[in-house]
XYZ file of C-alpha atoms in Angstrom:
579
model
C 30.923 -44.228 45.887
C 33.408 -46.656 46.565
C 36.402 -46.997 44.003
C 38.131 -50.372 43.344
C 41.151 -49.810 45.198
C 43.937 -51.353 47.084
C 42.739 -53.315 50.814
C 42.058 -51.305 53.753
C 43.473 -52.211 56.958
C 42.679 -50.949 60.326
C 44.375 -51.347 63.941
C 43.793 -54.727 65.563
C 41.857 -56.072 62.581
C 43.034 -58.554 59.938
C 44.034 -56.776 56.497
C 41.641 -57.556 53.249
C 43.317 -59.894 50.625
C 41.619 -60.743 47.285
C 37.878 -60.317 47.031
C 38.748 -58.860 43.743
C 34.886 -60.147 42.266
C 33.418 -58.928 45.679
C 35.032 -55.574 45.937
C 34.085 -54.739 42.277
C 30.585 -55.881 42.949
C 30.334 -53.648 45.781
C 31.753 -50.921 43.772
C 29.330 -51.268 41.083
C 26.506 -51.562 43.715
C 27.952 -47.928 44.958
C 27.822 -46.591 41.431
C 23.941 -47.642 41.084
C 23.281 -45.896 44.680
C 25.058 -42.840 43.809
C 22.695 -42.300 40.835
C 19.988 -42.084 43.173
C 18.645 -45.762 43.205
C 18.833 -47.158 46.820
C 20.604 -50.776 46.877
C 20.589 -53.486 49.536
C 23.790 -55.763 49.460
C 24.113 -58.806 51.664
C 27.432 -59.958 52.450
C 27.244 -63.828 53.671
C 29.584 -66.272 55.137
C 30.970 -68.135 58.068
C 32.566 -67.335 61.121
C 36.001 -65.794 59.985
C 35.893 -65.832 56.620
C 36.702 -62.162 56.104
C 32.875 -60.424 55.956
C 33.755 -57.687 58.475
C 37.252 -56.786 56.535
C 35.245 -56.524 53.008
C 32.607 -54.000 54.928
C 35.659 -52.301 56.638
C 37.461 -51.944 53.233
C 34.098 -50.425 51.987
C 33.870 -47.764 54.664
C 37.689 -46.842 54.494
C 37.310 -46.565 50.466
C 34.596 -44.709 50.358
C 34.405 -41.235 48.342
C 34.860 -38.201 50.677
C 31.651 -37.043 49.844
C 29.585 -40.501 51.001
C 28.481 -40.272 54.765
C 28.778 -43.417 56.888
C 26.255 -45.151 59.133
C 27.814 -47.979 60.674
C 26.214 -50.545 63.196
C 26.978 -53.675 64.443
C 25.623 -57.115 66.246
C 27.095 -58.295 69.188
C 26.675 -61.908 70.779
C 26.281 -60.134 73.947
C 23.666 -57.886 72.675
C 21.357 -60.158 70.829
C 18.451 -59.801 73.561
C 19.093 -55.755 73.812
C 16.043 -54.304 71.969
C 16.856 -51.850 69.129
C 19.991 -51.860 70.332
C 21.284 -51.782 66.763
C 18.867 -49.392 65.425
C 20.091 -47.005 68.409
C 23.523 -47.252 67.010
C 21.985 -46.176 63.568
C 20.638 -43.250 65.210
C 23.589 -42.252 67.417
C 25.701 -42.319 64.551
C 23.350 -39.804 62.488
C 23.356 -37.595 65.650
C 26.902 -37.579 65.634
C 27.095 -36.174 62.215
C 24.776 -33.645 63.201
C 21.807 -34.510 62.080
C 18.584 -33.795 64.595
C 17.296 -37.033 65.585
C 13.625 -35.907 67.143
C 13.001 -40.125 68.201
C 15.917 -40.708 70.234
C 14.992 -42.944 72.671
C 16.029 -44.050 76.471
C 15.554 -47.409 78.071
C 13.059 -46.628 80.610
C 9.534 -46.489 80.185
C 7.611 -48.195 76.974
C 9.589 -49.566 74.415
C 9.370 -47.553 70.931
C 7.401 -49.355 68.049
C 10.023 -51.011 65.852
C 8.095 -49.405 63.366
C 8.288 -45.886 64.616
C 12.076 -46.452 64.969
C 11.827 -47.028 61.440
C 10.358 -43.886 60.728
C 12.877 -42.280 62.549
C 15.796 -43.900 60.447
C 14.048 -43.031 57.295
C 14.030 -39.390 58.387
C 17.365 -39.022 59.205
C 18.601 -41.258 56.334
C 16.923 -38.708 54.035
C 17.975 -35.917 55.686
C 21.499 -37.017 55.092
C 21.118 -38.425 51.362
C 19.553 -34.984 50.450
C 22.991 -33.540 50.508
C 25.339 -36.211 49.940
C 25.336 -40.089 49.130
C 24.862 -42.591 52.245
C 26.599 -45.710 53.250
C 24.528 -47.518 55.827
C 26.826 -50.692 57.114
C 25.711 -53.403 59.311
C 28.056 -55.881 60.440
C 27.669 -59.347 62.590
C 24.258 -58.854 61.352
C 23.211 -62.453 62.538
C 23.336 -61.200 66.354
C 21.303 -58.126 65.623
C 18.237 -58.122 67.842
C 14.680 -58.920 65.773
C 13.278 -55.269 66.672
C 15.795 -53.449 64.625
C 15.697 -55.739 61.983
C 12.072 -54.936 62.032
C 12.742 -50.937 61.945
C 15.432 -51.301 59.399
C 13.652 -53.290 56.817
C 10.904 -51.015 57.448
C 13.388 -47.995 57.010
C 15.277 -49.376 53.693
C 11.704 -50.450 51.879
C 10.789 -46.397 52.388
C 14.100 -45.136 50.613
C 12.802 -44.096 47.134
C 15.354 -42.260 44.740
C 17.725 -41.656 47.096
C 21.431 -42.349 46.903
C 21.734 -44.837 49.579
C 23.740 -48.193 49.704
C 22.794 -50.750 52.838
C 25.195 -53.333 53.183
C 24.610 -56.219 55.825
C 27.211 -58.537 56.687
C 25.961 -61.865 58.119
C 26.943 -65.573 58.917
C 24.423 -68.010 57.409
C 21.167 -69.243 58.861
C 20.247 -66.001 60.273
C 16.408 -66.523 59.467
C 15.463 -63.429 61.382
C 17.108 -61.395 59.004
C 14.908 -62.894 55.914
C 12.718 -60.065 55.610
C 15.572 -57.564 55.291
C 18.055 -59.847 52.840
C 14.839 -60.460 50.666
C 15.267 -56.825 49.769
C 18.961 -57.805 48.563
C 17.580 -60.217 46.319
C 15.585 -57.772 44.027
C 16.610 -56.002 41.095
C 18.302 -52.950 42.798
C 20.044 -55.378 45.465
C 23.003 -58.096 45.475
C 23.717 -60.943 47.745
C 27.514 -61.940 48.008
C 28.494 -65.718 49.118
C 32.161 -65.535 50.797
C 34.188 -68.782 50.570
C 37.506 -69.575 52.261
C 40.690 -67.687 50.454
C 42.748 -69.113 47.827
C 46.680 -69.971 48.391
C 47.698 -66.738 46.829
C 45.244 -64.818 49.142
C 46.815 -66.906 52.137
C 50.247 -65.841 50.830
C 49.240 -62.322 50.640
C 47.598 -62.455 53.927
C 50.354 -63.939 56.103
C 53.115 -61.635 54.145
C 50.603 -58.422 55.401
C 50.692 -59.926 58.897
C 53.950 -60.926 59.410
C 56.114 -60.325 56.554
C 57.447 -63.817 55.388
C 57.049 -64.627 51.522
C 55.460 -68.354 52.092
C 56.098 -70.449 48.676
C 53.125 -71.862 47.041
C 53.500 -74.885 48.506
C 53.590 -73.389 52.102
C 50.915 -71.338 51.242
C 48.630 -74.400 49.899
C 49.415 -76.384 52.887
C 48.442 -73.914 55.449
C 45.326 -73.025 53.286
C 44.148 -76.395 53.631
C 45.212 -77.118 57.341
C 43.066 -73.978 58.120
C 40.042 -74.297 55.539
C 40.869 -71.071 53.848
C 39.244 -69.011 56.712
C 41.193 -65.698 57.396
C 40.956 -65.825 61.045
C 42.234 -69.578 61.176
C 45.038 -68.940 59.206
C 46.064 -65.761 61.298
C 45.836 -67.860 64.383
C 48.090 -70.690 63.038
C 50.313 -68.012 61.459
C 50.918 -66.415 64.559
C 50.747 -69.877 66.778
C 53.686 -71.642 64.466
C 55.966 -68.594 63.471
C 57.495 -67.501 60.166
C 59.844 -70.473 60.125
C 57.900 -73.311 60.479
C 55.302 -71.990 58.061
C 57.703 -71.202 55.456
C 59.614 -74.607 54.889
C 56.289 -76.249 53.599
C 57.657 -79.354 54.170
C 55.789 -81.876 56.242
C 52.974 -82.202 58.097
C 51.671 -79.308 60.106
C 50.734 -79.630 63.687
C 47.015 -80.197 64.777
C 45.540 -77.077 64.865
C 44.614 -75.686 68.094
C 40.960 -73.894 68.450
C 41.596 -70.088 67.800
C 40.293 -69.586 71.389
C 43.722 -71.896 72.624
C 45.933 -69.677 70.469
C 44.304 -66.635 71.921
C 44.678 -67.468 75.298
C 48.129 -68.612 75.111
C 48.775 -64.917 73.458
C 47.279 -63.139 76.117
C 49.025 -65.157 78.968
C 52.089 -64.121 77.018
C 51.281 -60.582 77.457
C 51.909 -58.010 80.181
C 49.778 -58.426 83.445
C 47.870 -54.984 82.652
C 47.073 -56.192 79.176
C 45.615 -59.517 80.347
C 43.628 -57.625 82.714
C 41.950 -55.020 80.211
C 41.084 -57.378 77.589
C 39.747 -59.764 80.498
C 37.596 -56.801 81.795
C 36.377 -56.101 78.416
C 35.541 -60.036 77.765
C 33.296 -59.681 81.142
C 31.432 -56.485 79.735
C 29.970 -58.925 76.824
C 29.613 -56.000 74.460
C 31.545 -52.861 73.297
C 32.621 -50.920 76.470
C 33.794 -46.894 76.128
C 37.567 -46.530 76.419
C 37.316 -44.053 78.943
C 35.517 -46.682 81.076
C 38.417 -49.057 81.379
C 40.560 -46.559 83.512
C 38.404 -47.970 86.676
C 39.297 -51.310 86.157
C 41.051 -52.467 89.472
C 44.907 -52.887 88.870
C 45.108 -51.004 85.750
C 47.655 -47.930 85.606
C 46.691 -44.188 84.739
C 47.180 -41.773 82.154
C 49.658 -42.462 79.560
C 50.489 -45.949 81.024
C 46.773 -47.035 80.439
C 46.875 -45.804 76.835
C 50.320 -47.879 76.458
C 48.422 -51.031 77.640
C 45.292 -50.430 75.345
C 47.810 -50.030 72.381
C 49.716 -53.208 73.320
C 46.091 -55.106 73.627
C 45.075 -53.776 69.980
C 48.566 -54.394 68.447
C 48.564 -58.176 69.438
C 45.143 -58.606 67.843
C 43.504 -59.016 71.461
C 41.304 -56.018 71.536
C 39.985 -53.893 68.405
C 38.942 -49.917 68.941
C 35.956 -48.489 66.787
C 34.753 -44.991 66.713
C 30.930 -45.001 67.754
C 28.729 -41.869 67.589
C 31.852 -39.974 67.844
C 33.023 -42.001 70.799
C 36.197 -44.737 71.004
C 34.855 -48.263 72.069
C 36.922 -51.424 72.998
C 35.919 -54.849 72.104
C 37.322 -58.164 72.230
C 38.926 -58.959 68.691
C 36.954 -61.952 68.311
C 33.853 -63.695 70.228
C 35.515 -66.948 70.847
C 38.045 -65.265 72.855
C 35.647 -63.288 74.851
C 34.306 -66.982 75.418
C 37.457 -68.978 76.066
C 38.459 -65.857 78.699
C 34.917 -66.511 80.281
C 35.829 -69.975 80.850
C 39.410 -69.601 81.463
C 38.982 -66.980 84.488
C 38.404 -67.729 88.060
C 35.049 -67.443 89.468
C 36.116 -65.457 92.319
C 37.916 -62.852 89.548
C 34.887 -63.156 87.122
C 32.804 -62.173 89.923
C 34.915 -59.075 90.818
C 34.698 -57.945 87.037
C 31.107 -58.623 86.577
C 30.510 -56.069 89.654
C 32.874 -53.856 87.919
C 31.109 -53.598 84.872
C 27.948 -53.370 86.648
C 29.182 -49.884 87.661
C 30.090 -48.752 83.794
C 27.414 -50.035 81.840
C 24.411 -47.788 81.172
C 21.360 -50.100 80.475
C 19.586 -50.900 83.644
C 18.843 -54.261 82.276
C 22.846 -54.887 81.389
C 23.818 -53.540 85.100
C 21.323 -55.983 86.853
C 22.533 -58.992 84.687
C 25.962 -58.197 85.846
C 24.992 -57.969 89.180
C 23.105 -61.217 88.861
C 26.455 -62.549 87.309
C 28.790 -61.290 90.408
C 26.243 -62.973 92.534
C 27.014 -66.568 94.177
C 24.741 -68.886 94.651
C 21.083 -68.218 96.592
C 20.469 -64.272 97.044
C 16.529 -64.059 96.706
C 16.393 -60.241 97.682
C 18.530 -59.772 94.568
C 16.289 -62.014 92.269
C 13.458 -60.096 93.727
C 14.769 -56.954 92.150
C 15.832 -58.520 89.122
C 12.564 -60.031 88.574
C 10.588 -56.719 89.102
C 12.898 -55.207 86.560
C 12.004 -58.255 83.957
C 8.093 -58.236 84.588
C 8.236 -54.162 83.823
C 10.484 -54.822 80.734
C 7.946 -57.290 79.886
C 4.811 -54.964 80.288
C 6.749 -52.374 78.226
C 7.274 -54.586 75.548
C 11.060 -55.062 75.936
C 10.635 -58.988 75.690
C 14.248 -59.679 74.742
C 16.218 -58.044 77.551
C 13.233 -59.203 79.974
C 13.912 -62.900 79.136
C 17.416 -62.666 79.838
C 16.897 -61.042 83.360
C 14.022 -63.324 84.290
C 16.287 -66.556 83.403
C 19.116 -64.963 85.196
C 17.130 -64.082 88.398
C 15.772 -67.795 88.446
C 19.078 -68.923 89.615
C 19.195 -66.949 92.501
C 16.433 -68.533 94.016
C 16.416 -72.240 95.819
C 13.734 -74.442 94.162
C 10.100 -73.219 95.094
C 7.649 -70.797 93.673
C 9.775 -67.979 93.365
C 12.203 -69.547 91.285
C 9.186 -71.131 89.427
C 7.635 -67.725 88.747
C 10.800 -66.294 87.260
C 10.966 -69.137 84.732
C 7.513 -68.915 83.855
C 7.640 -65.565 83.296
C 10.861 -65.880 80.929
C 8.812 -68.652 79.228
C 5.538 -66.315 78.745
C 8.078 -63.683 77.259
C 9.667 -66.670 75.076
C 5.991 -67.534 73.512
C 5.328 -63.848 72.747
C 8.291 -63.743 70.516
C 7.852 -67.246 68.977
C 10.369 -68.939 70.537
C 8.219 -72.279 71.676
C 11.146 -74.574 72.140
C 13.128 -72.719 74.516
C 9.712 -71.853 76.387
C 9.170 -75.373 77.016
C 12.678 -76.245 77.959
C 12.063 -73.461 80.718
C 8.693 -74.653 81.611
C 9.863 -78.428 82.188
C 12.412 -76.711 85.024
C 9.278 -75.492 86.896
C 8.970 -77.992 89.865
C 6.064 -76.197 91.724
C 3.345 -77.675 89.190
C 1.941 -75.697 86.872
C -1.277 -74.495 88.804
C -0.608 -70.636 88.643
C -2.493 -68.220 86.769
C 0.719 -67.299 85.055
C 1.839 -70.721 83.799
C -1.852 -71.733 82.918
C -1.496 -68.263 80.552
C 1.597 -69.747 78.717
C 0.387 -73.050 78.528
C -2.533 -72.023 77.222
C -0.605 -69.877 74.523
C 1.943 -72.867 73.572
C -1.472 -74.528 72.994
C -2.962 -71.931 70.550
C 0.663 -72.091 68.595
C 0.155 -76.016 68.487
C -3.329 -75.683 67.223
C -4.994 -77.408 70.377
C -7.920 -75.204 70.892
C -9.674 -77.461 73.474
C -6.407 -77.303 75.593
C -5.636 -73.604 75.132
C -9.185 -72.776 76.306
C -8.939 -75.140 79.374
C -5.805 -73.556 80.389
C -6.540 -69.995 79.816
C -10.219 -70.324 81.568
C -8.018 -71.465 84.695
C -5.751 -68.668 84.015
C -8.978 -65.991 84.072
C -10.459 -67.570 86.966
C -7.518 -67.763 89.200
C -5.756 -64.243 88.160
C -5.062 -62.123 90.864
C -3.069 -59.426 88.766
C -5.709 -57.720 86.254
C -2.852 -57.647 83.628
C -2.667 -61.654 83.610
C -6.715 -61.628 83.503
C -7.012 -59.590 80.483
C -4.135 -61.612 78.839
C -6.053 -64.481 79.276
C -8.977 -63.183 78.245
C -7.417 -61.610 74.912
C -6.343 -65.297 74.138
C -9.720 -66.859 74.675
C -11.125 -64.179 72.457
C -8.797 -65.135 69.815
C -9.652 -69.116 70.334
C -12.941 -68.024 69.849
C -12.565 -65.925 66.771
C -10.444 -68.650 65.090
C -12.994 -70.954 65.644
C -15.633 -68.628 64.345
C -17.558 -68.228 67.604
C -18.833 -64.950 66.968
C -20.268 -64.239 70.517
C -17.826 -65.668 72.857
C -15.094 -63.608 70.716
C -17.200 -60.839 71.797
C -17.677 -61.568 75.204
C -13.957 -62.517 76.162
C -12.673 -59.339 73.935
C -15.246 -57.179 76.535
C -13.580 -58.777 79.602
C -10.051 -58.009 78.286
C -10.835 -54.370 77.933
C -12.613 -54.185 80.926
C -9.812 -55.649 82.844
C -6.500 -54.224 80.979
C -7.877 -50.878 79.423
C -5.908 -48.625 77.742
C -2.580 -50.401 78.952
C -3.238 -53.575 77.357
C 0.067 -53.910 75.275
C -2.212 -55.463 72.309
C -5.046 -53.198 72.766
C -5.465 -53.249 68.634
C -5.760 -56.912 68.640
C -8.205 -57.023 71.106
C -10.602 -54.664 69.369
C -10.045 -56.427 66.452
C -11.229 -59.495 68.559
C -14.453 -57.296 69.121
C -14.805 -56.415 65.190
C -14.403 -60.082 64.210
C -17.043 -61.148 66.379
C -19.363 -58.855 65.103
C -18.400 -59.643 61.514
C -18.984 -63.331 62.281
C -22.456 -62.444 63.344
C -23.403 -60.773 60.466
C -23.621 -57.060 62.150
C -20.777 -55.330 60.754
C -22.398 -51.619 61.852
C -22.826 -52.687 65.433
C -19.119 -54.109 65.540
C -17.978 -50.430 64.044
C -19.835 -48.616 66.655
C -18.967 -50.781 69.317
C -15.276 -50.318 68.490
C -15.842 -46.949 68.210
C -17.339 -46.918 71.406
C -14.386 -48.767 72.981
C -11.936 -46.155 71.326
C -13.609 -42.914 72.812
C -13.904 -44.810 76.528
C -10.119 -45.720 76.319
C -8.998 -42.151 75.256
C -7.578 -43.448 71.874
C -9.647 -41.607 69.589
C -7.142 -40.099 66.839
C -4.191 -41.719 68.271
C -2.807 -45.553 68.580
C -3.225 -46.191 64.712
C -3.323 -49.845 65.732
C -6.703 -49.418 67.155
C -7.914 -47.780 63.748
C -7.363 -51.069 62.063
C -10.466 -53.057 63.154
C -12.932 -50.239 62.121
C -11.023 -49.713 58.751
C -11.515 -53.679 58.177
C -15.202 -53.374 59.106
C -15.597 -50.838 56.701
C -14.059 -52.711 54.234
C -16.214 -55.654 54.781
C -19.292 -53.252 54.587
C -18.112 -52.228 51.126
C -17.327 -48.755 52.294
C -14.133 -48.705 50.302
C -13.473 -44.979 50.045
C -13.809 -44.249 53.889
């Protein structure tokens, strides 16, 4: 699938040097995949060590008959639910595959397993004709639902010529289900270390042209820790003459961000404007959108500005789903620019970004960032959007919206309501530490139904059933919103079931179903509480009949697979294995 060849290069990116063993391993994995055995390879390393360069080499040097589906995580899109999976589906569509499960950003969020099934479908159709390379770079920033979808898909690629390569930094715990596949018989885990002195010498020569002496190369390697990005930053900062002497101590290295800001300041004003605008967007932006940045030239002159930005390694271009997108060359540069730009200009660019991004949540986040100080009207609009996204299961973007909206309110009930809503979304995702940090900022007490609901959920996760019951019963009795009451009843049913109390589990589950109906986001779980309550009473048949009645009453017969699970479990407990 991929020959072991010369390093590939891309405009605006560091060239690949060395990595002979890693390239050989990838070539071997490609060969196994081309033979009809799906292979998963993990490429792990610290920031700047060259993971992206290795993945680009793999894509550039692949055989002509190999179809490429490429995606990348973005630091600014970690809470864009299913963002990485959406990239892969869009890439498939750009290759001419009909993607029947494409989704927008309005309405209910698709289940990750449904998106995973769509990935299986498009990859299998591509692989039926030609080998497929699925490349996911910077996966440490991939959103968890995308990781779920991709893991689901990879597990179901049977006897297909597919190579899946995942580049990521260490300690990306949410990737572990996917990375376990790289530890199996048909997988491989590669760990990248810093470059050696000879590779540093080759890298600098490819970038600048001078041939460093072995002594100078070793001095630079030691000074930069062997990290390619740091080597290039120092090489650009110091210049070939100072590097080539190899005599005396190198100056204390500036941070990568400082080096890049100095380079940006030395460029023409249009370059500085376009790079700053892309940084403020916080994610790859379509090249055509740049034309509307205030103060930029038009036409060929703008193209020249973009080319200069790429040539100075400030921006990088990628082809996504048939469209050219621009992004800053490194996340540290984005952070440095955002810290360096004046508040007034940053606000202006956030207002511009709100006009060019497509996702409603991202647009709102830019509007919030453009606002200065209290803006309750905008805050309420953002909270409404955040609550809607929570209701449809888009927890990641909902939390970001609600947290940002809280800053647009003065201290009081509205601000606390936004913080509590965000904390609830975090608890639903299992991030209890951050949820507690948000609740610590609540100033008006914790007597509201939503706050009590979150506190009760936290108590369940802490294993404190008594505190959970107290908070959740308060939430139930004080809730005016049926959805809040239904969620409180659901959690109370869970507490009772965990304590092996059948009757209370059934009672609270019924209350949840009556209040929430078919709109309950965790309907299958509530029906499972009905089933477990009857099982705890030793009346499996009665439980099965009640579950079936609820499914008929709520109109989910023959659909909603998660609601079939309680009936299946009850049949299992009843010894009716075939059914």
